[in-house]
């Protein structure tokens, strides 16, 4: 029996799996720096990008754990980035700065080159997204990168209702469900949304524990997407290596062949 024979749903992480999130962030920070002037603009761009990535990891995690609100993590990130340059900002100023940064970030949203060919090569399975993020923001992202309609996506709500059941795809967002990866409950919610068992789902993500191991422990075929040089520098092996039983692929182009391998 092949893995493909038992997989009816293929689920993906979004940021740094389908969309080149780190690239977009780096472009947006470089733009914000270039238009700022003063010591912030004069600092080494690579160092600033690295600090911004670290602040995202720290404060976005605080939001995911409930320590900060969604807007609160934006305030904290902007304040901590600008503070070392003697730029003190109020909450409103921080949010206004973040909104200006988001203009550049949104303009830089792009799919990785392997996404569309890989999707086209998949068998006729249903496809969904599980994301640790705000539903409205991630929905906008999926629409702008032209996956919303291509994958016939629709949102799954906290009460397990589905916005448009006639559409084939599903988006499961932690901001809506109130539970984050790698908690098994978010993976199980995705399986329920497709009316299948977890064992009938494959899940692909760029983080070892948050994505691949989390899905594996929830009963799915968890797959680590190890993009090599395109890894997020903050998560580059930070979660360790994939354990036995959790396969890894270097590109999404390898996914169809992996699904066709004989099951263990």
PDB file of C-alpha atoms in Angstrom:
ATOM      1  CA  UNK A   1       0.000   0.000   0.000  1.00  0.00           C
ATOM      2  CA  UNK A   2       1.420   3.395  -0.962  1.00  0.00           C
ATOM      3  CA  UNK A   3       1.343   6.508   1.177  1.00  0.00           C
ATOM      4  CA  UNK A   4      -0.678   8.094  -1.616  1.00  0.00           C
ATOM      5  CA  UNK A   5      -3.384   5.440  -1.305  1.00  0.00           C
ATOM      6  CA  UNK A   6      -4.185   6.554   2.226  1.00  0.00           C
ATOM      7  CA  UNK A   7      -3.640  10.330   1.886  1.00  0.00           C
ATOM      8  CA  UNK A   8      -6.797  12.185   0.921  1.00  0.00           C
ATOM      9  CA  UNK A   9      -5.837  15.669   2.155  1.00  0.00           C
ATOM     10  CA  UNK A  10      -2.540  17.541   1.814  1.00  0.00           C
ATOM     11  CA  UNK A  11      -2.114  20.394   4.277  1.00  0.00           C
ATOM     12  CA  UNK A  12       0.518  23.114   4.165  1.00  0.00           C
ATOM     13  CA  UNK A  13       1.979  25.714   6.453  1.00  0.00           C
ATOM     14  CA  UNK A  14       1.895  29.147   4.788  1.00  0.00           C
ATOM     15  CA  UNK A  15       4.825  31.401   5.737  1.00  0.00           C
ATOM     16  CA  UNK A  16       8.224  30.186   4.498  1.00  0.00           C
ATOM     17  CA  UNK A  17       6.549  27.066   3.125  1.00  0.00           C
ATOM     18  CA  UNK A  18       4.338  28.410   0.339  1.00  0.00           C
ATOM     19  CA  UNK A  19       4.998  32.142   0.610  1.00  0.00           C
ATOM     20  CA  UNK A  20       8.556  33.500   0.827  1.00  0.00           C
ATOM     21  CA  UNK A  21       7.895  35.261   4.124  1.00  0.00           C
ATOM     22  CA  UNK A  22      11.526  35.838   5.160  1.00  0.00           C
ATOM     23  CA  UNK A  23      12.389  37.344   1.782  1.00  0.00           C
ATOM     24  CA  UNK A  24       9.396  39.674   1.995  1.00  0.00           C
ATOM     25  CA  UNK A  25      10.297  40.744   5.538  1.00  0.00           C
ATOM     26  CA  UNK A  26      13.875  41.493   4.527  1.00  0.00           C
ATOM     27  CA  UNK A  27      12.730  43.579   1.560  1.00  0.00           C
ATOM     28  CA  UNK A  28      10.252  45.511   3.699  1.00  0.00           C
ATOM     29  CA  UNK A  29      12.807  46.264   6.426  1.00  0.00           C
ATOM     30  CA  UNK A  30      15.372  47.427   3.859  1.00  0.00           C
ATOM     31  CA  UNK A  31      12.735  49.775   2.438  1.00  0.00           C
ATOM     32  CA  UNK A  32      11.734  51.043   5.892  1.00  0.00           C
ATOM     33  CA  UNK A  33      15.382  51.699   6.693  1.00  0.00           C
ATOM     34  CA  UNK A  34      16.033  53.512   3.423  1.00  0.00           C
ATOM     35  CA  UNK A  35      13.139  55.912   3.982  1.00  0.00           C
ATOM     36  CA  UNK A  36      13.778  56.557   7.681  1.00  0.00           C
ATOM     37  CA  UNK A  37      16.907  58.664   7.749  1.00  0.00           C
ATOM     38  CA  UNK A  38      19.154  59.099  10.791  1.00  0.00           C
ATOM     39  CA  UNK A  39      20.979  56.362  12.686  1.00  0.00           C
ATOM     40  CA  UNK A  40      18.380  53.740  11.805  1.00  0.00           C
ATOM     41  CA  UNK A  41      18.959  54.250   8.088  1.00  0.00           C
ATOM     42  CA  UNK A  42      22.728  54.283   8.549  1.00  0.00           C
ATOM     43  CA  UNK A  43      22.946  50.932  10.328  1.00  0.00           C
ATOM     44  CA  UNK A  44      24.001  47.739   8.539  1.00  0.00           C
ATOM     45  CA  UNK A  45      20.930  46.431   6.724  1.00  0.00           C
ATOM     46  CA  UNK A  46      21.734  42.758   7.233  1.00  0.00           C
ATOM     47  CA  UNK A  47      22.142  43.327  10.975  1.00  0.00           C
ATOM     48  CA  UNK A  48      18.842  45.214  11.136  1.00  0.00           C
ATOM     49  CA  UNK A  49      17.064  42.464   9.212  1.00  0.00           C
ATOM     50  CA  UNK A  50      18.484  39.881  11.587  1.00  0.00           C
ATOM     51  CA  UNK A  51      17.334  41.842  14.655  1.00  0.00           C
ATOM     52  CA  UNK A  52      13.870  42.271  13.174  1.00  0.00           C
ATOM     53  CA  UNK A  53      13.624  38.530  12.562  1.00  0.00           C
ATOM     54  CA  UNK A  54      14.634  37.882  16.172  1.00  0.00           C
ATOM     55  CA  UNK A  55      12.030  40.348  17.447  1.00  0.00           C
ATOM     56  CA  UNK A  56       9.352  38.709  15.307  1.00  0.00           C
ATOM     57  CA  UNK A  57      10.221  35.305  16.750  1.00  0.00           C
ATOM     58  CA  UNK A  58      10.164  36.596  20.346  1.00  0.00           C
ATOM     59  CA  UNK A  59       7.095  38.833  20.302  1.00  0.00           C
ATOM     60  CA  UNK A  60       4.963  36.859  17.849  1.00  0.00           C
ATOM     61  CA  UNK A  61       5.491  33.828  20.067  1.00  0.00           C
ATOM     62  CA  UNK A  62       4.287  35.940  23.011  1.00  0.00           C
ATOM     63  CA  UNK A  63       1.128  36.676  21.006  1.00  0.00           C
ATOM     64  CA  UNK A  64       0.641  32.996  20.156  1.00  0.00           C
ATOM     65  CA  UNK A  65       0.907  32.064  23.842  1.00  0.00           C
ATOM     66  CA  UNK A  66      -1.599  34.769  24.842  1.00  0.00           C
ATOM     67  CA  UNK A  67       0.894  37.039  26.605  1.00  0.00           C
ATOM     68  CA  UNK A  68       0.366  39.848  24.069  1.00  0.00           C
ATOM     69  CA  UNK A  69      -2.544  40.863  21.867  1.00  0.00           C
ATOM     70  CA  UNK A  70      -2.134  40.804  18.091  1.00  0.00           C
ATOM     71  CA  UNK A  71      -1.622  44.577  18.005  1.00  0.00           C
ATOM     72  CA  UNK A  72       0.453  44.426  21.178  1.00  0.00           C
ATOM     73  CA  UNK A  73       3.078  42.239  19.526  1.00  0.00           C
ATOM     74  CA  UNK A  74       3.307  44.780  16.708  1.00  0.00           C
ATOM     75  CA  UNK A  75       3.893  47.575  19.206  1.00  0.00           C
ATOM     76  CA  UNK A  76       6.573  45.578  21.009  1.00  0.00           C
ATOM     77  CA  UNK A  77       8.394  44.695  17.804  1.00  0.00           C
ATOM     78  CA  UNK A  78       8.446  48.267  16.486  1.00  0.00           C
ATOM     79  CA  UNK A  79       9.460  49.738  19.838  1.00  0.00           C
ATOM     80  CA  UNK A  80      12.296  47.256  20.359  1.00  0.00           C
ATOM     81  CA  UNK A  81      13.603  47.754  16.826  1.00  0.00           C
ATOM     82  CA  UNK A  82      13.657  51.555  16.969  1.00  0.00           C
ATOM     83  CA  UNK A  83      14.675  52.031  20.612  1.00  0.00           C
ATOM     84  CA  UNK A  84      18.435  51.457  20.151  1.00  0.00           C
ATOM     85  CA  UNK A  85      18.511  54.386  17.705  1.00  0.00           C
ATOM     86  CA  UNK A  86      17.059  56.791  20.249  1.00  0.00           C
ATOM     87  CA  UNK A  87      13.625  56.675  18.645  1.00  0.00           C
ATOM     88  CA  UNK A  88      10.985  56.455  21.357  1.00  0.00           C
ATOM     89  CA  UNK A  89       7.454  55.793  20.150  1.00  0.00           C
ATOM     90  CA  UNK A  90       4.046  55.712  21.762  1.00  0.00           C
ATOM     91  CA  UNK A  91       1.743  52.777  21.115  1.00  0.00           C
ATOM     92  CA  UNK A  92      -0.014  54.752  18.384  1.00  0.00           C
ATOM     93  CA  UNK A  93       3.277  55.786  16.803  1.00  0.00           C
ATOM     94  CA  UNK A  94       4.520  52.207  16.894  1.00  0.00           C
ATOM     95  CA  UNK A  95       1.371  50.960  15.184  1.00  0.00           C
ATOM     96  CA  UNK A  96       1.615  53.698  12.565  1.00  0.00           C
ATOM     97  CA  UNK A  97       5.247  52.724  11.881  1.00  0.00           C
ATOM     98  CA  UNK A  98       4.221  49.077  11.610  1.00  0.00           C
ATOM     99  CA  UNK A  99       1.483  49.935   9.109  1.00  0.00           C
ATOM    100  CA  UNK A 100       4.062  51.708   6.934  1.00  0.00           C
ATOM    101  CA  UNK A 101       6.312  48.663   7.177  1.00  0.00           C
ATOM    102  CA  UNK A 102       3.386  46.431   6.160  1.00  0.00           C
ATOM    103  CA  UNK A 103       2.994  48.314   2.878  1.00  0.00           C
ATOM    104  CA  UNK A 104       6.437  47.129   1.822  1.00  0.00           C
ATOM    105  CA  UNK A 105       5.857  43.664   3.253  1.00  0.00           C
ATOM    106  CA  UNK A 106       2.595  43.189   1.349  1.00  0.00           C
ATOM    107  CA  UNK A 107       4.147  44.451  -1.881  1.00  0.00           C
ATOM    108  CA  UNK A 108       6.855  41.773  -1.522  1.00  0.00           C
ATOM    109  CA  UNK A 109       4.526  38.795  -1.038  1.00  0.00           C
ATOM    110  CA  UNK A 110       5.549  36.077  -3.502  1.00  0.00           C
ATOM    111  CA  UNK A 111       5.181  32.321  -3.778  1.00  0.00           C
ATOM    112  CA  UNK A 112       8.300  30.184  -3.843  1.00  0.00           C
ATOM    113  CA  UNK A 113       9.048  29.039  -7.390  1.00  0.00           C
ATOM    114  CA  UNK A 114       8.317  25.396  -6.587  1.00  0.00           C
ATOM    115  CA  UNK A 115       4.781  25.936  -5.259  1.00  0.00           C
ATOM    116  CA  UNK A 116       2.640  25.989  -8.384  1.00  0.00           C
ATOM    117  CA  UNK A 117       4.503  23.171 -10.179  1.00  0.00           C
ATOM    118  CA  UNK A 118       4.238  21.025  -7.046  1.00  0.00           C
ATOM    119  CA  UNK A 119       0.522  21.716  -6.648  1.00  0.00           C
ATOM    120  CA  UNK A 120      -0.032  20.890 -10.315  1.00  0.00           C
ATOM    121  CA  UNK A 121       1.811  17.574  -9.868  1.00  0.00           C
ATOM    122  CA  UNK A 122      -0.255  16.436  -6.893  1.00  0.00           C
ATOM    123  CA  UNK A 123      -2.952  13.821  -7.436  1.00  0.00           C
ATOM    124  CA  UNK A 124      -6.585  14.946  -7.068  1.00  0.00           C
ATOM    125  CA  UNK A 125      -6.433  15.321  -3.283  1.00  0.00           C
ATOM    126  CA  UNK A 126      -8.000  18.149  -1.326  1.00  0.00           C
ATOM    127  CA  UNK A 127      -5.645  20.862  -0.097  1.00  0.00           C
ATOM    128  CA  UNK A 128      -5.687  23.052   3.003  1.00  0.00           C
ATOM    129  CA  UNK A 129      -3.643  25.465   5.090  1.00  0.00           C
ATOM    130  CA  UNK A 130      -2.841  25.349   8.809  1.00  0.00           C
ATOM    131  CA  UNK A 131      -1.230  28.588   9.966  1.00  0.00           C
ATOM    132  CA  UNK A 132      -0.182  30.095  13.275  1.00  0.00           C
ATOM    133  CA  UNK A 133      -1.557  33.494  12.428  1.00  0.00           C
ATOM    134  CA  UNK A 134      -4.466  35.907  12.324  1.00  0.00           C
ATOM    135  CA  UNK A 135      -7.207  34.601  10.047  1.00  0.00           C
ATOM    136  CA  UNK A 136      -8.007  37.904   8.319  1.00  0.00           C
ATOM    137  CA  UNK A 137      -4.347  38.721   7.689  1.00  0.00           C
ATOM    138  CA  UNK A 138      -3.534  35.260   6.355  1.00  0.00           C
ATOM    139  CA  UNK A 139      -6.682  35.253   4.225  1.00  0.00           C
ATOM    140  CA  UNK A 140      -5.571  38.529   2.631  1.00  0.00           C
ATOM    141  CA  UNK A 141      -2.146  37.002   2.041  1.00  0.00           C
ATOM    142  CA  UNK A 142      -3.593  33.899   0.370  1.00  0.00           C
ATOM    143  CA  UNK A 143      -5.759  36.074  -1.865  1.00  0.00           C
ATOM    144  CA  UNK A 144      -2.866  38.318  -2.909  1.00  0.00           C
ATOM    145  CA  UNK A 145      -0.626  35.382  -3.809  1.00  0.00           C
ATOM    146  CA  UNK A 146      -3.507  33.881  -5.813  1.00  0.00           C
ATOM    147  CA  UNK A 147      -3.946  30.698  -3.785  1.00  0.00           C
ATOM    148  CA  UNK A 148      -7.329  31.507  -2.257  1.00  0.00           C
ATOM    149  CA  UNK A 149      -9.319  30.751  -5.396  1.00  0.00           C
ATOM    150  CA  UNK A 150      -6.811  28.359  -6.969  1.00  0.00           C
ATOM    151  CA  UNK A 151      -7.169  26.030  -3.972  1.00  0.00           C
ATOM    152  CA  UNK A 152     -10.861  26.884  -3.419  1.00  0.00           C
ATOM    153  CA  UNK A 153     -10.082  27.884   0.155  1.00  0.00           C
ATOM    154  CA  UNK A 154     -12.559  28.862   2.831  1.00  0.00           C
ATOM    155  CA  UNK A 155     -12.191  29.579   6.547  1.00  0.00           C
ATOM    156  CA  UNK A 156     -12.829  27.176   9.407  1.00  0.00           C
ATOM    157  CA  UNK A 157     -14.283  28.905  12.468  1.00  0.00           C
ATOM    158  CA  UNK A 158     -13.725  28.329  16.178  1.00  0.00           C
ATOM    159  CA  UNK A 159     -17.075  26.521  16.460  1.00  0.00           C
ATOM    160  CA  UNK A 160     -15.984  24.162  13.622  1.00  0.00           C
ATOM    161  CA  UNK A 161     -18.353  25.811  11.139  1.00  0.00           C
ATOM    162  CA  UNK A 162     -17.076  26.345   7.611  1.00  0.00           C
ATOM    163  CA  UNK A 163     -17.731  29.609   5.798  1.00  0.00           C
ATOM    164  CA  UNK A 164     -18.401  28.053   2.386  1.00  0.00           C
ATOM    165  CA  UNK A 165     -18.641  24.237   2.557  1.00  0.00           C
ATOM    166  CA  UNK A 166     -18.976  24.015  -1.232  1.00  0.00           C
ATOM    167  CA  UNK A 167     -15.331  25.020  -1.655  1.00  0.00           C
ATOM    168  CA  UNK A 168     -12.819  22.155  -1.585  1.00  0.00           C
ATOM    169  CA  UNK A 169     -10.023  23.727   0.489  1.00  0.00           C
ATOM    170  CA  UNK A 170      -9.878  24.843   4.120  1.00  0.00           C
ATOM    171  CA  UNK A 171      -7.879  27.433   6.091  1.00  0.00           C
ATOM    172  CA  UNK A 172      -7.316  26.693   9.763  1.00  0.00           C
ATOM    173  CA  UNK A 173      -5.774  29.665  11.601  1.00  0.00           C
ATOM    174  CA  UNK A 174      -4.626  29.701  15.203  1.00  0.00           C
ATOM    175  CA  UNK A 175      -5.956  33.220  15.675  1.00  0.00           C
ATOM    176  CA  UNK A 176      -9.462  31.938  14.999  1.00  0.00           C
ATOM    177  CA  UNK A 177      -9.251  28.596  16.802  1.00  0.00           C
ATOM    178  CA  UNK A 178      -7.376  29.820  19.869  1.00  0.00           C
ATOM    179  CA  UNK A 179      -4.849  26.975  19.697  1.00  0.00           C
ATOM    180  CA  UNK A 180      -1.462  26.949  17.981  1.00  0.00           C
ATOM    181  CA  UNK A 181       0.829  24.445  16.311  1.00  0.00           C
ATOM    182  CA  UNK A 182       2.284  22.075  17.472  1.00  0.00           C
ATOM    183  CA  UNK A 183      -0.762  21.419  19.669  1.00  0.00           C
ATOM    184  CA  UNK A 184      -2.504  18.335  18.261  1.00  0.00           C
ATOM    185  CA  UNK A 185      -5.888  20.064  18.527  1.00  0.00           C
ATOM    186  CA  UNK A 186      -5.223  22.379  15.585  1.00  0.00           C
ATOM    187  CA  UNK A 187      -4.224  19.436  13.373  1.00  0.00           C
ATOM    188  CA  UNK A 188      -7.265  17.459  14.497  1.00  0.00           C
ATOM    189  CA  UNK A 189      -9.480  20.471  13.742  1.00  0.00           C
ATOM    190  CA  UNK A 190      -8.114  20.463  10.209  1.00  0.00           C
ATOM    191  CA  UNK A 191      -8.872  16.762   9.755  1.00  0.00           C
ATOM    192  CA  UNK A 192     -12.419  17.277  11.051  1.00  0.00           C
ATOM    193  CA  UNK A 193     -12.922  20.188   8.666  1.00  0.00           C
ATOM    194  CA  UNK A 194     -12.263  17.796   5.787  1.00  0.00           C
ATOM    195  CA  UNK A 195     -14.244  14.984   7.449  1.00  0.00           C
ATOM    196  CA  UNK A 196     -11.276  12.606   7.367  1.00  0.00           C
ATOM    197  CA  UNK A 197      -9.101  10.894   9.966  1.00  0.00           C
ATOM    198  CA  UNK A 198      -5.699  12.461  10.778  1.00  0.00           C
ATOM    199  CA  UNK A 199      -4.007   9.388   9.222  1.00  0.00           C
ATOM    200  CA  UNK A 200      -5.523  10.400   5.896  1.00  0.00           C
ATOM    201  CA  UNK A 201      -3.728  13.751   5.984  1.00  0.00           C
ATOM    202  CA  UNK A 202      -0.196  14.801   5.057  1.00  0.00           C
ATOM    203  CA  UNK A 203       1.122  18.064   6.465  1.00  0.00           C
ATOM    204  CA  UNK A 204       4.134  19.987   5.115  1.00  0.00           C
ATOM    205  CA  UNK A 205       5.904  22.824   6.924  1.00  0.00           C
ATOM    206  CA  UNK A 206       9.292  24.510   7.252  1.00  0.00           C
ATOM    207  CA  UNK A 207       9.611  24.086  11.030  1.00  0.00           C
ATOM    208  CA  UNK A 208      10.673  20.736  12.395  1.00  0.00           C
ATOM    209  CA  UNK A 209       8.788  20.577  15.699  1.00  0.00           C
ATOM    210  CA  UNK A 210       6.075  23.180  15.151  1.00  0.00           C
ATOM    211  CA  UNK A 211       5.066  21.713  11.810  1.00  0.00           C
ATOM    212  CA  UNK A 212       6.411  18.263  10.929  1.00  0.00           C
ATOM    213  CA  UNK A 213       6.695  16.699  14.385  1.00  0.00           C
ATOM    214  CA  UNK A 214       3.488  18.361  15.560  1.00  0.00           C
ATOM    215  CA  UNK A 215       1.588  16.851  12.638  1.00  0.00           C
ATOM    216  CA  UNK A 216       3.271  13.475  13.141  1.00  0.00           C
ATOM    217  CA  UNK A 217       2.339  13.401  16.820  1.00  0.00           C
ATOM    218  CA  UNK A 218      -1.244  14.283  15.880  1.00  0.00           C
ATOM    219  CA  UNK A 219      -1.439  11.182  13.701  1.00  0.00           C
ATOM    220  CA  UNK A 220      -0.727  12.745  10.311  1.00  0.00           C
ATOM    221  CA  UNK A 221       2.110  12.180   7.875  1.00  0.00           C
ATOM    222  CA  UNK A 222       4.274  15.093   9.024  1.00  0.00           C
ATOM    223  CA  UNK A 223       6.835  16.272   6.464  1.00  0.00           C
ATOM    224  CA  UNK A 224       9.637  18.752   7.073  1.00  0.00           C
ATOM    225  CA  UNK A 225      10.332  21.101   4.163  1.00  0.00           C
ATOM    226  CA  UNK A 226      14.048  21.859   4.536  1.00  0.00           C
ATOM    227  CA  UNK A 227      14.632  24.670   2.061  1.00  0.00           C
ATOM    228  CA  UNK A 228      18.356  24.922   2.745  1.00  0.00           C
ATOM    229  CA  UNK A 229      19.573  28.448   2.035  1.00  0.00           C
ATOM    230  CA  UNK A 230      15.975  29.683   1.984  1.00  0.00           C
ATOM    231  CA  UNK A 231      15.348  28.633   5.576  1.00  0.00           C
ATOM    232  CA  UNK A 232      14.169  31.281   8.000  1.00  0.00           C
ATOM    233  CA  UNK A 233      17.420  32.135   9.861  1.00  0.00           C
ATOM    234  CA  UNK A 234      15.567  32.148  13.181  1.00  0.00           C
ATOM    235  CA  UNK A 235      14.276  28.608  12.699  1.00  0.00           C
ATOM    236  CA  UNK A 236      17.253  27.144  10.849  1.00  0.00           C
ATOM    237  CA  UNK A 237      17.650  23.885  12.785  1.00  0.00           C
ATOM    238  CA  UNK A 238      16.559  25.746  15.949  1.00  0.00           C
ATOM    239  CA  UNK A 239      14.024  22.980  16.499  1.00  0.00           C
ATOM    240  CA  UNK A 240      16.527  20.200  15.843  1.00  0.00           C
ATOM    241  CA  UNK A 241      16.547  17.634  13.067  1.00  0.00           C
ATOM    242  CA  UNK A 242      13.590  15.597  11.923  1.00  0.00           C
ATOM    243  CA  UNK A 243      13.371  12.380  13.984  1.00  0.00           C
ATOM    244  CA  UNK A 244      12.904   8.905  12.545  1.00  0.00           C
ATOM    245  CA  UNK A 245       9.503   8.530  10.956  1.00  0.00           C
ATOM    246  CA  UNK A 246       9.318  12.194   9.918  1.00  0.00           C
ATOM    247  CA  UNK A 247      10.553  12.546   6.329  1.00  0.00           C
ATOM    248  CA  UNK A 248      12.139  15.702   4.954  1.00  0.00           C
ATOM    249  CA  UNK A 249      12.199  17.136   1.461  1.00  0.00           C
ATOM    250  CA  UNK A 250      14.416  19.931   0.075  1.00  0.00           C
ATOM    251  CA  UNK A 251      11.738  21.307  -2.230  1.00  0.00           C
ATOM    252  CA  UNK A 252       8.002  20.957  -2.719  1.00  0.00           C
ATOM    253  CA  UNK A 253       8.771  19.424  -6.110  1.00  0.00           C
ATOM    254  CA  UNK A 254       9.741  16.276  -4.175  1.00  0.00           C
ATOM    255  CA  UNK A 255       6.349  16.014  -2.479  1.00  0.00           C
ATOM    256  CA  UNK A 256       4.394  14.072  -5.140  1.00  0.00           C
ATOM    257  CA  UNK A 257       7.114  11.397  -5.304  1.00  0.00           C
ATOM    258  CA  UNK A 258       7.263  11.155  -1.506  1.00  0.00           C
ATOM    259  CA  UNK A 259       3.528  10.577  -1.302  1.00  0.00           C
ATOM    260  CA  UNK A 260       3.842   7.783  -3.840  1.00  0.00           C
ATOM    261  CA  UNK A 261       6.459   5.853  -1.824  1.00  0.00           C
ATOM    262  CA  UNK A 262       5.383   2.600  -0.164  1.00  0.00           C
ATOM    263  CA  UNK A 263       4.091   3.234   3.331  1.00  0.00           C
ATOM    264  CA  UNK A 264       6.222   1.790   6.185  1.00  0.00           C
TER     265      UNK A 264
END
